[in-house]
Short mmCIF file of C-alpha atoms in Angstrom, two decimals:
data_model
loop_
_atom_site.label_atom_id
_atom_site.label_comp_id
_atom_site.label_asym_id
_atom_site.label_seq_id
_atom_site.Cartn_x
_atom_site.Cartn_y
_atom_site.Cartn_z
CA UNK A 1 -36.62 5.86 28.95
CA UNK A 2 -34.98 4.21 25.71
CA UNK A 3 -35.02 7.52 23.86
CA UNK A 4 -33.35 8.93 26.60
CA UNK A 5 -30.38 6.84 26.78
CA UNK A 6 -30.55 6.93 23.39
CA UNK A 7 -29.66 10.47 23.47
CA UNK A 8 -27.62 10.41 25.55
CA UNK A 9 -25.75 7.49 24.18
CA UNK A 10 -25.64 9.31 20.51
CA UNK A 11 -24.22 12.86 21.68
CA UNK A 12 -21.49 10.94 23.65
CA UNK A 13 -20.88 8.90 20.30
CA UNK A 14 -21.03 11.85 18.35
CA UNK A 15 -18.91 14.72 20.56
CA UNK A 16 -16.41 11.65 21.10
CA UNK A 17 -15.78 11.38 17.12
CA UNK A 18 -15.61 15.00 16.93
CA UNK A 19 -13.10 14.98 19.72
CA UNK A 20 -10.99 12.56 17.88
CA UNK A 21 -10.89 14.51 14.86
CA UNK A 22 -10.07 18.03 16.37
CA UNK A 23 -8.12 17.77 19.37
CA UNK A 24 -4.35 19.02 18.55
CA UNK A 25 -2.65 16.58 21.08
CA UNK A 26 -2.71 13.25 20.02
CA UNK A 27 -3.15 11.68 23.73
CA UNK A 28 -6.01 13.31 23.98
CA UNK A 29 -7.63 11.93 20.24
CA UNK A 30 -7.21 8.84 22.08
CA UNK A 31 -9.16 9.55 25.28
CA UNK A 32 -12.13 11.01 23.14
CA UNK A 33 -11.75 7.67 21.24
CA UNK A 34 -12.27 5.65 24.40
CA UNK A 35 -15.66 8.05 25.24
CA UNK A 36 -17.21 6.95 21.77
CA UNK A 37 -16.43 3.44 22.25
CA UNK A 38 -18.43 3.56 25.42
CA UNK A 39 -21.33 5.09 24.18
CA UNK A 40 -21.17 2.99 20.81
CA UNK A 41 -21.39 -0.02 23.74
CA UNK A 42 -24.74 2.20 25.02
CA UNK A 43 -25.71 2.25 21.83
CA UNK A 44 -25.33 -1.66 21.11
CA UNK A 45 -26.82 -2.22 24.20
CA UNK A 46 -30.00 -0.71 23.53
CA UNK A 47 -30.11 -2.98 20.19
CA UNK A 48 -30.00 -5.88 22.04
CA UNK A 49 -26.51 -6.91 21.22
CA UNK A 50 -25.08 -7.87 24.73
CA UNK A 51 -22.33 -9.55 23.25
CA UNK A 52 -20.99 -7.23 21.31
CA UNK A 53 -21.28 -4.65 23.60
CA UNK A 54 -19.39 -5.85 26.68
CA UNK A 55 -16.75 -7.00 23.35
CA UNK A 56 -16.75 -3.54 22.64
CA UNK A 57 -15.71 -2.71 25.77
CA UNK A 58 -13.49 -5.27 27.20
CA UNK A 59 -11.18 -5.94 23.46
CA UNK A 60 -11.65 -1.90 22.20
CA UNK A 61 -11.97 0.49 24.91
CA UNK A 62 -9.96 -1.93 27.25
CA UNK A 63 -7.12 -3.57 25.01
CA UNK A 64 -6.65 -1.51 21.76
CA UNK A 65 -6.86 1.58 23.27
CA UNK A 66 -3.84 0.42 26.20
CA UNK A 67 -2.03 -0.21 23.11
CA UNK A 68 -2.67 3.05 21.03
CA UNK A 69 -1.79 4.87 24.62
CA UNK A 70 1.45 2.79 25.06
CA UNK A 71 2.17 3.98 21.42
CA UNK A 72 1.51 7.56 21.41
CA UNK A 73 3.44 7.66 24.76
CA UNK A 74 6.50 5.75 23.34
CA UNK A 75 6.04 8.27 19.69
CA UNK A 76 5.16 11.35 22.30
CA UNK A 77 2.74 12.80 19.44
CA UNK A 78 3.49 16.16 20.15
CA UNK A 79 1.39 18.81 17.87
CA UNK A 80 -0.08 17.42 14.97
CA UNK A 81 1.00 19.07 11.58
CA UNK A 82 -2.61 20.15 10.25
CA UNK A 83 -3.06 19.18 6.32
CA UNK A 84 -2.63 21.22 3.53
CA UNK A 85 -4.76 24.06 2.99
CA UNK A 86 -6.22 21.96 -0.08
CA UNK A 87 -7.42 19.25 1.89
CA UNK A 88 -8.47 21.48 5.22
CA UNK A 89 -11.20 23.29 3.40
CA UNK A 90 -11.85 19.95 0.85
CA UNK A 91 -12.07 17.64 3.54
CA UNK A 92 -14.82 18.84 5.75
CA UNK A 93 -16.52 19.51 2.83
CA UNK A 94 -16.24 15.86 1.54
CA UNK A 95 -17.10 14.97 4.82
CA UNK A 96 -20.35 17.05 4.86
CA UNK A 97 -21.20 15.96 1.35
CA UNK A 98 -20.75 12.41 2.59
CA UNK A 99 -23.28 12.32 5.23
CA UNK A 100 -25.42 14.11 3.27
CA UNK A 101 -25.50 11.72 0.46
CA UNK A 102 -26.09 8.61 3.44
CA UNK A 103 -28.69 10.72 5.31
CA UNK A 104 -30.52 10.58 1.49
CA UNK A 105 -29.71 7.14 1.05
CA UNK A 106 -30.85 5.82 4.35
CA UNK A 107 -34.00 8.18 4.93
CA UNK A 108 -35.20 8.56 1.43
CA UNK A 109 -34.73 4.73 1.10
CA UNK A 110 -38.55 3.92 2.36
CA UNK A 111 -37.51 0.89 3.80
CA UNK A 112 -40.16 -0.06 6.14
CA UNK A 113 -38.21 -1.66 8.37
CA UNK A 114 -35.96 1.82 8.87
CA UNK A 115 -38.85 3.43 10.55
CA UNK A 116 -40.21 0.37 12.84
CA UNK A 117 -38.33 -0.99 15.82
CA UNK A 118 -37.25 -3.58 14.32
CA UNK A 119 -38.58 -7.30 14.94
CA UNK A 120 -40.00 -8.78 17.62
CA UNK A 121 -37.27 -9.70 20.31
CA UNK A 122 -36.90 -13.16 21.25
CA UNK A 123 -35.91 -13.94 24.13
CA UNK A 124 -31.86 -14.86 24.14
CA UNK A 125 -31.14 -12.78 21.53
CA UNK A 126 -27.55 -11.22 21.11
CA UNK A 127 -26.80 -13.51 24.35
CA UNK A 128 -23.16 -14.85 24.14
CA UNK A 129 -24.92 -18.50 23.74
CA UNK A 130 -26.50 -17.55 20.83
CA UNK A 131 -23.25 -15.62 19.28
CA UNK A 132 -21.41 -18.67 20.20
CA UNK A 133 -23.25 -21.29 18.65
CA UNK A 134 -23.22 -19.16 15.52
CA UNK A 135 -19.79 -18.75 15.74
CA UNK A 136 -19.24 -23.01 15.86
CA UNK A 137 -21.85 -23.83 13.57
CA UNK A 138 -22.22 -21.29 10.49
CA UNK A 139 -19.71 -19.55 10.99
CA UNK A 140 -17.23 -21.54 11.69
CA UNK A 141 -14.88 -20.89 8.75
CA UNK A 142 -15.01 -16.98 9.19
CA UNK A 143 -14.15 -18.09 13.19
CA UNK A 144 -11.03 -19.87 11.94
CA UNK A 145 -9.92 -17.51 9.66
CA UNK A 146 -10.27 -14.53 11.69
CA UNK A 147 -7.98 -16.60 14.36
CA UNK A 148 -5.32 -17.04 11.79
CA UNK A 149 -5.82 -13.36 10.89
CA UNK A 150 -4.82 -12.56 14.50
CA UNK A 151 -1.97 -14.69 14.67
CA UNK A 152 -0.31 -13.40 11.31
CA UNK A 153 -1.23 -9.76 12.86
CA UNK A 154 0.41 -10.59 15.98
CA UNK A 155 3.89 -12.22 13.97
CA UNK A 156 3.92 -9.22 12.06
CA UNK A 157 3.84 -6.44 14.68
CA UNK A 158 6.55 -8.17 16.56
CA UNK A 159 8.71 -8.14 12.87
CA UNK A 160 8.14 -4.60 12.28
CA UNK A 161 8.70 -3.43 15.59
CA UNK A 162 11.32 -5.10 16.63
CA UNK A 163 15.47 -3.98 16.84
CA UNK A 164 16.96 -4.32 14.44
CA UNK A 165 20.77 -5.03 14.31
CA UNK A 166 22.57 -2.78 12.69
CA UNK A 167 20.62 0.04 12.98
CA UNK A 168 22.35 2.41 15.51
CA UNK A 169 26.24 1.50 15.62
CA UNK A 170 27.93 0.11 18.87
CA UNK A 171 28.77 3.30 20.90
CA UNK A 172 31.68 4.24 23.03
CA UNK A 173 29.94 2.86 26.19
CA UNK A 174 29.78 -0.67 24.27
CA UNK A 175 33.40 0.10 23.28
CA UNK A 176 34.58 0.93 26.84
CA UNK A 177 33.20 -2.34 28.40
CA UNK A 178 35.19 -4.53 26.07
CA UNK A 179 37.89 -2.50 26.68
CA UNK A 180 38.29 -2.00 30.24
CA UNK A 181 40.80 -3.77 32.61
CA UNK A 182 39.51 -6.74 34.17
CA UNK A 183 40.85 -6.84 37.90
CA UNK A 184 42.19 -9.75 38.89
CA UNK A 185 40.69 -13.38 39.65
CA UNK A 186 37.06 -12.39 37.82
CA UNK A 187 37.61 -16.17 36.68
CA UNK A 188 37.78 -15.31 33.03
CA UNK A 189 38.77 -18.17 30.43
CA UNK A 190 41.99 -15.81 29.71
CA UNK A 191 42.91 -16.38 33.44
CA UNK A 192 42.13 -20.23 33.65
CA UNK A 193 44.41 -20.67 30.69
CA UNK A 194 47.17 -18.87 32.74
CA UNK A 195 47.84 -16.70 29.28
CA UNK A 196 48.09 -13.19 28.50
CA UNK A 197 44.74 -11.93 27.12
CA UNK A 198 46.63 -9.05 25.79
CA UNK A 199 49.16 -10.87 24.09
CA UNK A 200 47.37 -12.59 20.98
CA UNK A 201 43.60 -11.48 21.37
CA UNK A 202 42.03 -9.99 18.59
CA UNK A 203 41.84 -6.38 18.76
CA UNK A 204 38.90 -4.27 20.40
CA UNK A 205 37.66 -3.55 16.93
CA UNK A 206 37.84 -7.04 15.30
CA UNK A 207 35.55 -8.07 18.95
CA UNK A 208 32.97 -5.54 18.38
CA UNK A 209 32.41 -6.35 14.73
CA UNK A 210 31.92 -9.88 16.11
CA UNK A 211 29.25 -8.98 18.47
CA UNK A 212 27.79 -6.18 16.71
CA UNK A 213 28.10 -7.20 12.69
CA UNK A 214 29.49 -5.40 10.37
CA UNK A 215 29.07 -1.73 11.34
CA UNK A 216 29.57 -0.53 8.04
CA UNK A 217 28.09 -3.60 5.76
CA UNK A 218 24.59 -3.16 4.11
CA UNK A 219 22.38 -3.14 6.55
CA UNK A 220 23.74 -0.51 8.73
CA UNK A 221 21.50 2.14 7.19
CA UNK A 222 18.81 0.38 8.78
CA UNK A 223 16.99 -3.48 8.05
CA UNK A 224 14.38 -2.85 5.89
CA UNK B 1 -36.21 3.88 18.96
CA UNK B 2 -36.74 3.64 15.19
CA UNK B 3 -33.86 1.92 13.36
CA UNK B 4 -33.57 4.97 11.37
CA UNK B 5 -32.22 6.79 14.29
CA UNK B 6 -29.10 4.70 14.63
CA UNK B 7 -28.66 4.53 11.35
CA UNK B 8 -27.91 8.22 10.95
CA UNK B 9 -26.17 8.48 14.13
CA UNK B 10 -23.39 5.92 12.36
CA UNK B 11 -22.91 7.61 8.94
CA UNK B 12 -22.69 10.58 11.14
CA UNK B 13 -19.58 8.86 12.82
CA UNK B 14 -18.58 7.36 9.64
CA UNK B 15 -18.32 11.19 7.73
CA UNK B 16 -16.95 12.42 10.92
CA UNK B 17 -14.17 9.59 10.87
CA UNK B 18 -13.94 10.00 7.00
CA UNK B 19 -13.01 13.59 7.50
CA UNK B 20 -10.50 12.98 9.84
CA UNK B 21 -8.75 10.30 7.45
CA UNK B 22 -8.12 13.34 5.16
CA UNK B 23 -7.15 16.49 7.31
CA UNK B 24 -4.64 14.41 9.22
CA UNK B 25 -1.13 13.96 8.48
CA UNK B 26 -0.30 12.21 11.69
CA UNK B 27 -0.39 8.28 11.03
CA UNK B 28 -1.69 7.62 14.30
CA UNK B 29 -4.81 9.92 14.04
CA UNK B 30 -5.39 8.71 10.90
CA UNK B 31 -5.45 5.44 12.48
CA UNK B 32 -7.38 6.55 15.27
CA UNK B 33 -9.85 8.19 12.49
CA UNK B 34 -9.98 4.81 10.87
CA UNK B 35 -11.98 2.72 13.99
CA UNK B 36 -14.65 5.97 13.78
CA UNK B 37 -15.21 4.62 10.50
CA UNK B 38 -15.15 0.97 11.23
CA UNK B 39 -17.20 1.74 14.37
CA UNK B 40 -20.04 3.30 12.43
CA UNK B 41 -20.09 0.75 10.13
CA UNK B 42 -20.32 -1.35 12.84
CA UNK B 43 -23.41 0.38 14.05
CA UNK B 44 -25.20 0.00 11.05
CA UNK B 45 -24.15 -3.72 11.16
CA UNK B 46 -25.79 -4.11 14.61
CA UNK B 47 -28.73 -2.00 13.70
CA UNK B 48 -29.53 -4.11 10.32
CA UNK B 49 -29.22 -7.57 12.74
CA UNK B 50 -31.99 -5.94 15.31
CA UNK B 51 -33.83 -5.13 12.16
CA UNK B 52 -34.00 -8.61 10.86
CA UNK B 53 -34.20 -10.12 14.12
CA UNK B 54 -31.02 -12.38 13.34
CA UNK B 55 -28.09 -12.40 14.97
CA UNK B 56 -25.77 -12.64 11.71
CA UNK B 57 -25.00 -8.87 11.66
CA UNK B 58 -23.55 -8.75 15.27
CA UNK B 59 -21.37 -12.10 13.88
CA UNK B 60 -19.64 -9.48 11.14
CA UNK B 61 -19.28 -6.59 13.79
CA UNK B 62 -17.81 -8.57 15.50
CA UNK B 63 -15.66 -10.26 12.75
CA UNK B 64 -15.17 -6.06 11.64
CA UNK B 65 -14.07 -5.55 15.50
CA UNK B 66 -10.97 -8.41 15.43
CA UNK B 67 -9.61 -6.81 11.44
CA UNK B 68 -9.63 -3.68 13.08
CA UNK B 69 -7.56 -4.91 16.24
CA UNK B 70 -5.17 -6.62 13.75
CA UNK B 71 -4.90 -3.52 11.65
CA UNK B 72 -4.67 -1.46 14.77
CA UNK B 73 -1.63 -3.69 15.57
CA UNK B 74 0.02 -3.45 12.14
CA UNK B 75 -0.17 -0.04 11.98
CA UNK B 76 1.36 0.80 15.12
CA UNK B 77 4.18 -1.41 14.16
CA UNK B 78 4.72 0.81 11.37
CA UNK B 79 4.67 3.52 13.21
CA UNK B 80 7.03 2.43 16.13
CA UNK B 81 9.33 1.53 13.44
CA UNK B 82 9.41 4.55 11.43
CA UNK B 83 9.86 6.10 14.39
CA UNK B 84 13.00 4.40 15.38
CA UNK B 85 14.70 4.93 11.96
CA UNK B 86 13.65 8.87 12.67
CA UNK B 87 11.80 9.31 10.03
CA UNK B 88 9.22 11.74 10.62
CA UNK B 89 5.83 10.80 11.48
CA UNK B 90 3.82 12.17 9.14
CA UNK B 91 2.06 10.46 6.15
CA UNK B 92 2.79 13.37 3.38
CA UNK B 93 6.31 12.65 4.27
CA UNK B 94 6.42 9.54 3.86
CA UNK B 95 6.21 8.93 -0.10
CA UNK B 96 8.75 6.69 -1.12
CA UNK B 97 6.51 3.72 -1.69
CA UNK B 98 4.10 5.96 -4.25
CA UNK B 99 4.73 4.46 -7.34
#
């Protein structure tokens, strides 16, 4: 029964990488992304690594991949630009060479533990107690650092992504607003005052480079 | 099922993934290429932990699992903000940091 969910679990695995690889439409790499991640869960499953699995599927195929999706919609993908012809014919063949060389490495290794099925289970193993005691006791550093990893990650996609002033110039519809007649009694300071906003109010130009910045100044060609 | 077996299931993944790095010139299937390769190391991580009977290898997949999330996260930054300076999206194009 193993072997066949094994199977199973592998081809998904497998057919989902190639998906990933050679679809043309980037939505779709995604997609076949989420069907490996599934299967890898199978596969962790059937190693005894609860844990990891239902992490697998809950923080990757749940989380990340919402994000990735989110991002290819916002990008829109569109057709990928295949690679050189260089690196089109030397890339699968790197890629070929590559397994070839592991399958060596790993088969040819005679490791006796390769070919058993592994140890013995005991009982609990791969549980989330287990995982979590781990993760207080000896690996507790890694724990922390990984946290502050996260964090840092976390500041720095909000830096990157974020708007940056500067970057596109106040339009005419920004223009226009500041411009346009008030009617009467919208309780503006101007009106309080009982003065003339027209009369000694800096011009519509001197009031957008107030709000906006400098539209010309150095960072207009973008904040990097 | 033998370890053996899952080990050449993941450095299956991990060529596939590898080959997709390098005939990709969008950054987000390169990123998406990236987690095949993580994931198959990954595999080999659990595998190795069943093998030993210790849970210490699923401890670094899942340690490999949270870098990749952050990674995943800085990357797409990257790419939503070369995006909005319309650049195009495309790694051969984008050279200016190459020495």
């Amino acid at each position: 029964m193993s072997q066949v969910i094994f199977f199973i679990a592998a081809i998904g695995a497998v057919a989902g990488a190639i998906g990933v690889v050679t679809m043309r439409n980037p939505f779709y790499s995604v997609l076949a992304l989420i069907v490996h991640l599934v299967s890898l869960a199978a596969l962790f499953l059937l190693l005894r690594a609860e844990f990891v699995a239902a992490a697998q599927v809950v923080v990757y195929a749940g989380a990340v991949m919402v994000l990735y999706v989110f991002v290819v919609a916002y990008v829109g993908g569109g057709e990928q630009v295949p690679a050189g012809a260089v690196l089109r014919v030397l890339g699968p063949l790197f890629g070929l060479a590559l397994v070839i060389e592991l399958w060596i490495a790993i088969l040819g290794s005679a490791l006796k533990g390769i070919s058993s099925k592994g140890a013995p289970y005991r009982l609990g193993f791969g549980t989330p107690q287990h995982i979590g005691s781990l993760f207080l006791t000896k690996y507790l550093f890694p724990f922390e650092i990984a946290s502050i990893l996260l964090l840092v990650a976390a500041v720095g996609a909000v830096v990157l992504a974020r708007r940056r002033r500067g970057l596109e110039p106040p339009g005419e519809a920004f223009e226009l607003q500041i411009r346009a007649p008030r009617p009467a009694y919208t309780g503006t300071m101007a009106e309080g005052a009982d003065t003339n906003p027209a009369a000694d109010s800096p011009s519509v130009e001197e009031i957008v480079e107030q709000l906006a910045g400098p539209t010309d100044g150095p960072r207009s060609g973008g904040g990097w | 099922m033998a370890i053996g077996w899952y080990l050449t299931v993941s450095a299956l993944i991990f060529a596939i993934g590898a080959t997709g790095v390098l005939t990709h010139r969008n950054p987000l299937v390169i990123l998406l290429c990236l987690e095949l390769m993580l994931n198959g190391a990954n595999l080999a991580l659990v595998a190795f932990a069943r093998m030993w009977g210790g849970e210490d290898g699923q401890i670094f997949a899942l340690i490999v699992m949270l870098v990749a999330a952050a990674e995943v996260t800085i990357g797409l930054g990257l790419i939503v903000a070369i995006y909005r300076r319309q650049l195009p999206v495309d790694v051969d194009e984008l050279n200016e940091l190459q020495g």
